mmCIF file of C-alpha atoms in Angstrom:
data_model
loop_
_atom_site.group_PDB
_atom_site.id
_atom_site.type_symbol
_atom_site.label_atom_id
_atom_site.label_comp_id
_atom_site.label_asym_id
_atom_site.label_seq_id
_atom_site.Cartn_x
_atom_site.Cartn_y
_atom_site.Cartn_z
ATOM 1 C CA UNK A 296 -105.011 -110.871 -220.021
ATOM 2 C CA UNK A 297 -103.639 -110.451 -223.423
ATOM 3 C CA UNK A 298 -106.197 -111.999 -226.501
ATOM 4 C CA UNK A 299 -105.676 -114.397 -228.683
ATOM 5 C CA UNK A 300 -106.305 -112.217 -231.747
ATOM 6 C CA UNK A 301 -105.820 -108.946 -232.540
ATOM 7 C CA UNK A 302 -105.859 -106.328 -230.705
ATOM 8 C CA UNK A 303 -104.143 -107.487 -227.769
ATOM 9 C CA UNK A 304 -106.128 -105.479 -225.321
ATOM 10 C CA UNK A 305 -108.902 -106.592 -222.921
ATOM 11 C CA UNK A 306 -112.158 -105.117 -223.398
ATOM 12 C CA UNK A 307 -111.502 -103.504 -227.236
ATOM 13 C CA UNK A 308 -112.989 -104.955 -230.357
ATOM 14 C CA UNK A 309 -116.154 -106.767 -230.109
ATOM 15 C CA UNK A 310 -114.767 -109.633 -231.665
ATOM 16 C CA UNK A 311 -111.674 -111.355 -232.951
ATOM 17 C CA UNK A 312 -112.497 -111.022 -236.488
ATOM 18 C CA UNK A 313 -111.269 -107.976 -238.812
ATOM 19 C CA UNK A 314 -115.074 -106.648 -239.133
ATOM 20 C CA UNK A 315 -113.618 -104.806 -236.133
ATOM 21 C CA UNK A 316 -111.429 -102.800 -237.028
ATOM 22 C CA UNK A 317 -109.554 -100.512 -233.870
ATOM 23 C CA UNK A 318 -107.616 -97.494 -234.011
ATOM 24 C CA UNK A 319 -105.484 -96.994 -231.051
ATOM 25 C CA UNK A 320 -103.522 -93.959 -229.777
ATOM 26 C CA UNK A 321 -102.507 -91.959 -226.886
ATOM 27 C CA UNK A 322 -103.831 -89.231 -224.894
ATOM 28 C CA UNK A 323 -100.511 -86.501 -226.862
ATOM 29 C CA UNK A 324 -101.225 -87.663 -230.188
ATOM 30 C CA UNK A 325 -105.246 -86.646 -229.680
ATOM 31 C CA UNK A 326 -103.874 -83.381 -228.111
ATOM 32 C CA UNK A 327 -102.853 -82.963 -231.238
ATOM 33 C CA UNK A 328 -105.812 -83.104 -233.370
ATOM 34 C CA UNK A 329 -107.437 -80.000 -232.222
ATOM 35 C CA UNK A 330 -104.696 -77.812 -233.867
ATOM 36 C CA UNK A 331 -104.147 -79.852 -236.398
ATOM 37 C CA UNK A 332 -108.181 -79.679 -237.538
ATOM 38 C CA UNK A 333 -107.818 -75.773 -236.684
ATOM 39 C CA UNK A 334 -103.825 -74.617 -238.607
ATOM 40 C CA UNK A 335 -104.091 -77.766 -241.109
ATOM 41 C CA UNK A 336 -101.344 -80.223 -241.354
ATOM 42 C CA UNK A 337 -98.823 -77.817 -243.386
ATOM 43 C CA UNK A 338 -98.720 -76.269 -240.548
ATOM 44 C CA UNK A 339 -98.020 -79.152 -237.697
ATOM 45 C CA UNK A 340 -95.244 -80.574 -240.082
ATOM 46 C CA UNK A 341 -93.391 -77.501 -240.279
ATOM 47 C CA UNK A 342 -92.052 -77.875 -236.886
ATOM 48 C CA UNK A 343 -89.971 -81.034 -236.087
ATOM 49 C CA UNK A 344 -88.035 -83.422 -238.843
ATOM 50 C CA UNK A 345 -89.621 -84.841 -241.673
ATOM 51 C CA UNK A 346 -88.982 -88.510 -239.553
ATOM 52 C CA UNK A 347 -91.044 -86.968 -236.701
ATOM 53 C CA UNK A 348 -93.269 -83.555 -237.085
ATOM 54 C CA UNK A 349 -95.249 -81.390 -235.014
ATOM 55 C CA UNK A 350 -94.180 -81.722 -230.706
ATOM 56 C CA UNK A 351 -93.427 -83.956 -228.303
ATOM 57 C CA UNK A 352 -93.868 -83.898 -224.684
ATOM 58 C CA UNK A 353 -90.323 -84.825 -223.102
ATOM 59 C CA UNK A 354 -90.248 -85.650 -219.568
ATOM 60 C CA UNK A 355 -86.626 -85.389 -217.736
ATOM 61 C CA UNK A 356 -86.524 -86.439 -213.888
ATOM 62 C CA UNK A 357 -83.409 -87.743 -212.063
ATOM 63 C CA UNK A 358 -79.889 -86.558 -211.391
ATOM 64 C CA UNK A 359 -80.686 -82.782 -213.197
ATOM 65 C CA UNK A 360 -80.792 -79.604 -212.489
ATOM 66 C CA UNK A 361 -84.267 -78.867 -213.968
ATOM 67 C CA UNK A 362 -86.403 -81.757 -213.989
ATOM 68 C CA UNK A 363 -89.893 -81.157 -216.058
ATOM 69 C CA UNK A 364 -92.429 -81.475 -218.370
ATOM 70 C CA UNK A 365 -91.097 -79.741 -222.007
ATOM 71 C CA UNK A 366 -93.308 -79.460 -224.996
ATOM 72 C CA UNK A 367 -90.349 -79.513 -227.903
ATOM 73 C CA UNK A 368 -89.535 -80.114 -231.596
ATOM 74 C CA UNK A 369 -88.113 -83.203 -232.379
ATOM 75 C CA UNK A 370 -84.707 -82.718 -233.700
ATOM 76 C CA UNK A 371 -82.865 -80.982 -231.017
ATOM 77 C CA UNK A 372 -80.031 -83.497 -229.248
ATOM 78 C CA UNK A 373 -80.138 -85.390 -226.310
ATOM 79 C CA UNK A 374 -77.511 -82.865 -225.520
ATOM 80 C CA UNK A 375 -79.617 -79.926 -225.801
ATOM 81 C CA UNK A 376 -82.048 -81.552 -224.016
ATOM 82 C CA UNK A 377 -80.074 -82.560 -220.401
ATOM 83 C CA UNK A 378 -77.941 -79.482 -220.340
ATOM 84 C CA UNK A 379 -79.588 -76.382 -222.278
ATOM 85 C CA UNK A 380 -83.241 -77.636 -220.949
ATOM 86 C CA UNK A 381 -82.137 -79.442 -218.225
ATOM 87 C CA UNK A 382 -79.544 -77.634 -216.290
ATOM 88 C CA UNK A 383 -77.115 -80.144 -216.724
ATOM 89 C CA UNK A 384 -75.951 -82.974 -213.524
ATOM 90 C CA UNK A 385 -77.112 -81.708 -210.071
ATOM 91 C CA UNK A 386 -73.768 -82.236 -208.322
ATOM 92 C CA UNK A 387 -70.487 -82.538 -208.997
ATOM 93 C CA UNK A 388 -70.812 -86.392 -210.950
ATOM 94 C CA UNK A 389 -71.020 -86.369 -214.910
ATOM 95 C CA UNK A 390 -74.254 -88.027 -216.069
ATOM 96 C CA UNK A 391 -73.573 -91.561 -217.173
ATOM 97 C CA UNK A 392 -77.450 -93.251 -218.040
ATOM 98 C CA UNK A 393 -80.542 -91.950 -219.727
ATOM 99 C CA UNK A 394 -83.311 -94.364 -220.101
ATOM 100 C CA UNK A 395 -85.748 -93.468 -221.882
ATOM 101 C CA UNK A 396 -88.373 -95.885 -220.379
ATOM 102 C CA UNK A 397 -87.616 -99.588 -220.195
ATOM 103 C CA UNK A 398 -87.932 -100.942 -223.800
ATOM 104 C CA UNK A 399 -85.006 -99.059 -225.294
ATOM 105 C CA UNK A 400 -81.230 -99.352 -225.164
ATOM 106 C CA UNK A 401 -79.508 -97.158 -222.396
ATOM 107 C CA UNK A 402 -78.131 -93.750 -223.705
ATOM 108 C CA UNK A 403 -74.763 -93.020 -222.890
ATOM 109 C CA UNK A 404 -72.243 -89.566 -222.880
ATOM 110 C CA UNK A 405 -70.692 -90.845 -226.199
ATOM 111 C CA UNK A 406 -74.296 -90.741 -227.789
ATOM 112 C CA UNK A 407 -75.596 -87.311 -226.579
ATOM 113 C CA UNK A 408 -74.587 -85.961 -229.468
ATOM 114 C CA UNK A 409 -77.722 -87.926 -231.272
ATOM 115 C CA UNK A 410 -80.940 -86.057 -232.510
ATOM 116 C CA UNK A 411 -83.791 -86.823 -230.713
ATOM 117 C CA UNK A 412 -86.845 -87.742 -233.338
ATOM 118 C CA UNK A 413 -87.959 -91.806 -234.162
ATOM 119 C CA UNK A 414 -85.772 -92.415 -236.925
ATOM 120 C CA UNK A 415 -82.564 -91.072 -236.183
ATOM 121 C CA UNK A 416 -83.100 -93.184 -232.442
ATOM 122 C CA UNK A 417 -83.669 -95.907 -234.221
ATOM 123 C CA UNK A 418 -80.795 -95.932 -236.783
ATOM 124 C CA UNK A 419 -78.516 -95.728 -234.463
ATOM 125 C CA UNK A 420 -80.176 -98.643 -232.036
ATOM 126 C CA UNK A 421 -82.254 -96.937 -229.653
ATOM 127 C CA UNK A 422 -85.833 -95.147 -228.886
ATOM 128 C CA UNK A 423 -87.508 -92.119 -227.689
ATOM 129 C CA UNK A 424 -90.425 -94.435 -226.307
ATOM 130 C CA UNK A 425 -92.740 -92.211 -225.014
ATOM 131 C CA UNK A 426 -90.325 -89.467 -224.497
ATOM 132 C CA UNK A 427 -89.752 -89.755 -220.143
ATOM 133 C CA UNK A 428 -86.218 -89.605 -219.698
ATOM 134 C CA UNK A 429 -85.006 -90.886 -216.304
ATOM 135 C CA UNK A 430 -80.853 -89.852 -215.950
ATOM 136 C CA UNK A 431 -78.419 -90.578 -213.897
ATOM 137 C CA UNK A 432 -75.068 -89.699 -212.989
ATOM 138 C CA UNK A 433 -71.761 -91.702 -211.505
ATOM 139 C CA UNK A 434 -72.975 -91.949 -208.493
ATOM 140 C CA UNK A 435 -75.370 -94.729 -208.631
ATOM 141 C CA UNK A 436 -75.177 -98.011 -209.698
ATOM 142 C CA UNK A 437 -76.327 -100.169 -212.943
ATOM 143 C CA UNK A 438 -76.791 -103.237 -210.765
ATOM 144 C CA UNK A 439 -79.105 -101.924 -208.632
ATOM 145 C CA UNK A 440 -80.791 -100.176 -211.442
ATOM 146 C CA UNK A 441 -81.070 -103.471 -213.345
ATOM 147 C CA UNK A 442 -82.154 -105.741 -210.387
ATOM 148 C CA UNK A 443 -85.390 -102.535 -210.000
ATOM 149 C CA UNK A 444 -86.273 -103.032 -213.656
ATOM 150 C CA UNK A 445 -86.125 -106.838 -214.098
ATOM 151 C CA UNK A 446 -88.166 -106.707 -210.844
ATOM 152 C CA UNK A 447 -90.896 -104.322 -211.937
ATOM 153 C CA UNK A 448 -91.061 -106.309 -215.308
ATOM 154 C CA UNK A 449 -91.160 -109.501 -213.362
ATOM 155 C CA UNK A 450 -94.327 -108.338 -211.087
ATOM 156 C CA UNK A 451 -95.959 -106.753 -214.221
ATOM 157 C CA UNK A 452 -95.397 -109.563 -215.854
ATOM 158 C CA UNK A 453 -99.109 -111.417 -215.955
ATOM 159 C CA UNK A 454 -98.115 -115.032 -216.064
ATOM 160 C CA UNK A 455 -100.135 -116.326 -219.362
ATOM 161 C CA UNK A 456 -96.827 -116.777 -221.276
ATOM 162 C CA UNK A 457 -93.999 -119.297 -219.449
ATOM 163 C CA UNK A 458 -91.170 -118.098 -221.169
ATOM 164 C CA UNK A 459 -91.827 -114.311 -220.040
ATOM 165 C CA UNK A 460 -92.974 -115.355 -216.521
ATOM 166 C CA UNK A 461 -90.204 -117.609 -215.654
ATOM 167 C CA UNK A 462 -87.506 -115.557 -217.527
ATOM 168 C CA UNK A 463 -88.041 -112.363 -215.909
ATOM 169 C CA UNK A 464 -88.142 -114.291 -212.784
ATOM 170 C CA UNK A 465 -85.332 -115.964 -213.110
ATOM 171 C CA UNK A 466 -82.781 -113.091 -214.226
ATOM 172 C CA UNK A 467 -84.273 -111.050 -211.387
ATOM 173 C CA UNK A 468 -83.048 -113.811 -208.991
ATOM 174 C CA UNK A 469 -79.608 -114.131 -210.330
ATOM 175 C CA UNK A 470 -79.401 -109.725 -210.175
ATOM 176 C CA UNK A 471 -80.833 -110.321 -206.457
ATOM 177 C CA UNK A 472 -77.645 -112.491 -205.854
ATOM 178 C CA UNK A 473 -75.620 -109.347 -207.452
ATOM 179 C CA UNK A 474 -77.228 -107.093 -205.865
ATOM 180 C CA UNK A 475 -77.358 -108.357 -202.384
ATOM 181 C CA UNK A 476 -73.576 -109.619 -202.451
ATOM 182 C CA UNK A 477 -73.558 -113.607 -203.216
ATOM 183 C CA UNK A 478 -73.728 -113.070 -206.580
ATOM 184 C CA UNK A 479 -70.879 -114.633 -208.887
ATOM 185 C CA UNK A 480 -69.833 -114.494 -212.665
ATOM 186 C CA UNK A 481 -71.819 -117.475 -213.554
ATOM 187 C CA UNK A 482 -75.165 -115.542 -212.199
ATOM 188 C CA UNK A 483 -73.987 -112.894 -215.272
ATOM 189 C CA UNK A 484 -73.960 -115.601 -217.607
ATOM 190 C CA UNK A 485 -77.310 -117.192 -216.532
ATOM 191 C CA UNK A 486 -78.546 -113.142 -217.347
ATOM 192 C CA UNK A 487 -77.282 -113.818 -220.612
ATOM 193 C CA UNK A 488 -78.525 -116.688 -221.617
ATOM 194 C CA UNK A 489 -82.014 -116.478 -219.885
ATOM 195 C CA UNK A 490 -82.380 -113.069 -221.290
ATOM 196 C CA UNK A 491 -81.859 -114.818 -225.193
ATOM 197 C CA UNK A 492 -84.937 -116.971 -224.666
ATOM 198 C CA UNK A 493 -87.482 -115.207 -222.388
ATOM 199 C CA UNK A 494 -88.996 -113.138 -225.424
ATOM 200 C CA UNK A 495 -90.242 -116.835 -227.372
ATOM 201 C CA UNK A 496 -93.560 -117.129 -228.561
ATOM 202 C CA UNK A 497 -94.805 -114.126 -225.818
ATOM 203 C CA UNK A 498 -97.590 -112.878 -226.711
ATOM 204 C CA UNK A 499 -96.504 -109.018 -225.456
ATOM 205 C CA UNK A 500 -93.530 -106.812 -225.761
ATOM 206 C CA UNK A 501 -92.931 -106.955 -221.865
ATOM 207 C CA UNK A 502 -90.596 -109.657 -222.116
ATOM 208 C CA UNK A 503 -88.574 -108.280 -224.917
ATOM 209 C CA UNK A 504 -87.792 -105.328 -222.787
ATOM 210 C CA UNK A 505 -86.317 -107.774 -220.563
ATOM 211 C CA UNK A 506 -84.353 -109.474 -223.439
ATOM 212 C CA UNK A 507 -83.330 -105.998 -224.811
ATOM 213 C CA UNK A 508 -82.218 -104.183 -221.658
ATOM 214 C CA UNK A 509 -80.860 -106.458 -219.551
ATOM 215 C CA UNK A 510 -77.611 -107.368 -221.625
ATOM 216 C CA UNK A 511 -77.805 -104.043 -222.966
ATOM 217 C CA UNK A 512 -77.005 -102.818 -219.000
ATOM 218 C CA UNK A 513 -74.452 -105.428 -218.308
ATOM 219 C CA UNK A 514 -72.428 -104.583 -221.973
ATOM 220 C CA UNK A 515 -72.977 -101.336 -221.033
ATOM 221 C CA UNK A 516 -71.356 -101.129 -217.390
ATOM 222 C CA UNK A 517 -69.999 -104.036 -217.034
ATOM 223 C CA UNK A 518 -67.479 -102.662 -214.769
ATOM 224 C CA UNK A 519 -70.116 -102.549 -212.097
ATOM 225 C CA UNK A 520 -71.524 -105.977 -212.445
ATOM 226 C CA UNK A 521 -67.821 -107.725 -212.336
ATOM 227 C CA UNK A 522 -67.458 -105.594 -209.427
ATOM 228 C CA UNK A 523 -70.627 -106.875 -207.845
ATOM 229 C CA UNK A 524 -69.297 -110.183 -208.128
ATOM 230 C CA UNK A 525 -66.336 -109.936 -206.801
ATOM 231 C CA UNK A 526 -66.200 -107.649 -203.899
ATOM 232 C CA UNK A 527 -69.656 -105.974 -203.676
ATOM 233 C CA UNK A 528 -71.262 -102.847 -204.429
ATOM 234 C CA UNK A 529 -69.087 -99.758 -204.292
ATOM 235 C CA UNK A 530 -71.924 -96.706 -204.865
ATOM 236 C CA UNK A 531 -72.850 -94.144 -202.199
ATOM 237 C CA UNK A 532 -76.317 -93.438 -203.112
ATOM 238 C CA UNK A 533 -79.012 -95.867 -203.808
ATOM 239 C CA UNK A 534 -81.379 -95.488 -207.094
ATOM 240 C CA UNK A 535 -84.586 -94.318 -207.087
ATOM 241 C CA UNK A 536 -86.390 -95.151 -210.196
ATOM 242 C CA UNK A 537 -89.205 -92.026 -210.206
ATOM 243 C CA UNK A 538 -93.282 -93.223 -209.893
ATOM 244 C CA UNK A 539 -94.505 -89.298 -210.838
ATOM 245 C CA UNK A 540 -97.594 -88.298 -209.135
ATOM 246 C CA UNK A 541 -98.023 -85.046 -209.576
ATOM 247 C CA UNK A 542 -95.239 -81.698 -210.340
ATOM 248 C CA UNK A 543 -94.757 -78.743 -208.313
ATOM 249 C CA UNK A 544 -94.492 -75.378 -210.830
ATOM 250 C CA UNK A 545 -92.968 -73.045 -208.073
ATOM 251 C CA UNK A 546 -90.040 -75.585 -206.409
ATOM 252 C CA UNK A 547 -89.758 -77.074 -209.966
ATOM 253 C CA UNK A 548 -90.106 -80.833 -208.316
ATOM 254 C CA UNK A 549 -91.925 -83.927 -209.197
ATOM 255 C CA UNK A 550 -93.805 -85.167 -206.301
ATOM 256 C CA UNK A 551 -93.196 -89.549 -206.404
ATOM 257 C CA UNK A 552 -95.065 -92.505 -205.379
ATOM 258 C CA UNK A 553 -93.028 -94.191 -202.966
ATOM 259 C CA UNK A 554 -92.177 -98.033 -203.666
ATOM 260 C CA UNK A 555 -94.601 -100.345 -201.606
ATOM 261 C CA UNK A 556 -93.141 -102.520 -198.534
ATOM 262 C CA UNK A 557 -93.330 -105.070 -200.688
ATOM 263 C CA UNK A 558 -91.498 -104.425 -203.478
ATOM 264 C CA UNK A 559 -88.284 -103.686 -201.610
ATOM 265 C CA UNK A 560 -88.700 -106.996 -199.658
ATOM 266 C CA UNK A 561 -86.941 -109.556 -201.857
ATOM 267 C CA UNK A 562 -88.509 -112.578 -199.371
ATOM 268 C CA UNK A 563 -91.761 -111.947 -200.119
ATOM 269 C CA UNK A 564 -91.602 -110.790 -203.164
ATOM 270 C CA UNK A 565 -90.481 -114.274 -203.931
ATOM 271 C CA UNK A 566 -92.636 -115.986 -201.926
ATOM 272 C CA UNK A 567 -95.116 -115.136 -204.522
ATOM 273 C CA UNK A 568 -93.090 -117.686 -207.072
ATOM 274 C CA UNK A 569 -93.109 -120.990 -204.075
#
């Protein structure tokens, strides 16, 4: 459960006080160290941008030729990055979504052409996160994507804060109606509007990615939701939003977690809410 003082993490600090002071990063940054200590820091920020030095670890899985793990500069273009690196779409469908996790805007053809480092991201309204990029191309559907974040974020969501719990709850119940054809404009407003208010007074950033994304999908493709609401869901092949396990070098292939039963089972997945 999220504390009530800084940092927000169970089990680190001692106490709530600042005579505890806690440094906290991840497992590439400290990969880092090691040849930083060894070549000196001249060294590590004469690769990358000034924004962002040293390498990143990008990971690309979805709709692409060459899904992996690639150790890069920042700086290159998402461009660069799906079609040089990447191989470009695996069929015959452009690519029409990159997310790059689910706390940033959705990346679009028209902003390919974008450099791929913290700041420039960020200028221009979006995020590298932490650099996994899941694509797809125009053969699957935003709805369906939507309806597997918001339901993700509403499982993960652990219930201390009511405007988090019962928003992502909520706007996943209005994209079930749009996903599972009774869904109507009015369940595109509700997104809307729930969506504005879910992130108030939470005490994590899960329910801002709900805030952030979810109208960020709908502006984005709204083609697909009117769609939805009208006459139903016009997409051939269903999304899989990737759970990596593990990677196979020689086929080139992530090996995924499958979802569980009861994920996909929207009854008793609610149930849970009675």
């Amino acid at each position: 459960m999220p504390r009530f003082f800084p940092p927000f993490m169970v089990g680190v600090g001692a106490g709530p006080t600042e005579t505890n002071p806690t440094v906290v990063n991840n497992a590439e940054t400290l990969s880092h160290v090691p040849n930083i200590l060894r070549n000196g820091a001249d060294w590590f920020k004469s690769m990358g941008t000034v924004d962002t030095p040293g390498t990143i670890i990008m990971t690309l899985s979805g709709d692409i030729k060459n899904p992996g793990m690639y150790e890069l500069q920042p700086g290159i273009t998402v461009k660069e990055l799906l079609y040089d690196l990447g191989g470009g779409p695996i069929g015959d469908k452009p690519l029409r979504a990159v997310f790059s996790g689910f706390s940033n805007r959705v990346l679009t053809p028209e902003h390919f052409h974008l450099k791929m480092d913290f700041g420039t991201l960020r200028a221009a309204g979006f995020g590298l996160g932490s650099c996994g990029f899941i694509v797809y191309d125009e053969s699957r559907c935003m709805v369906e994507m939507a309806w597997i974040i918001s339901k993700f974020l509403s499982i993960a969501s652990c219930g201390q804060c009511i405007p988090c719990n019962m928003g992502t709850r909520v706007i996943t119940e209005h994209l079930d109606n749009l996903e599972f054809g009774a869904g109507s404009q009015d369940d595109i407003d509700k997104i809307f509007q729930e969506a504005a208010r879910c992130a108030n007074q939470t005490r994590c950033f899960l329910s801002n990615q709900e805030s952030i994304l979810m109208p960020n999908i709908i502006k984005t493709f709204r083609k697909d939701f009117d769609h939805h609401a009208g006459s139903g869901c016009n997409y051939v092949h269903p999304i899989v939003i990737p759970k990596i396990q593990s990677f196979d070098e020689e086929k080139r292939q992530f090996i995924l977690e499958e979802y569980p039963k009861e994920f996909l089972e929207c009854d008793r997945y609610f149930a849970r809410f009675a």
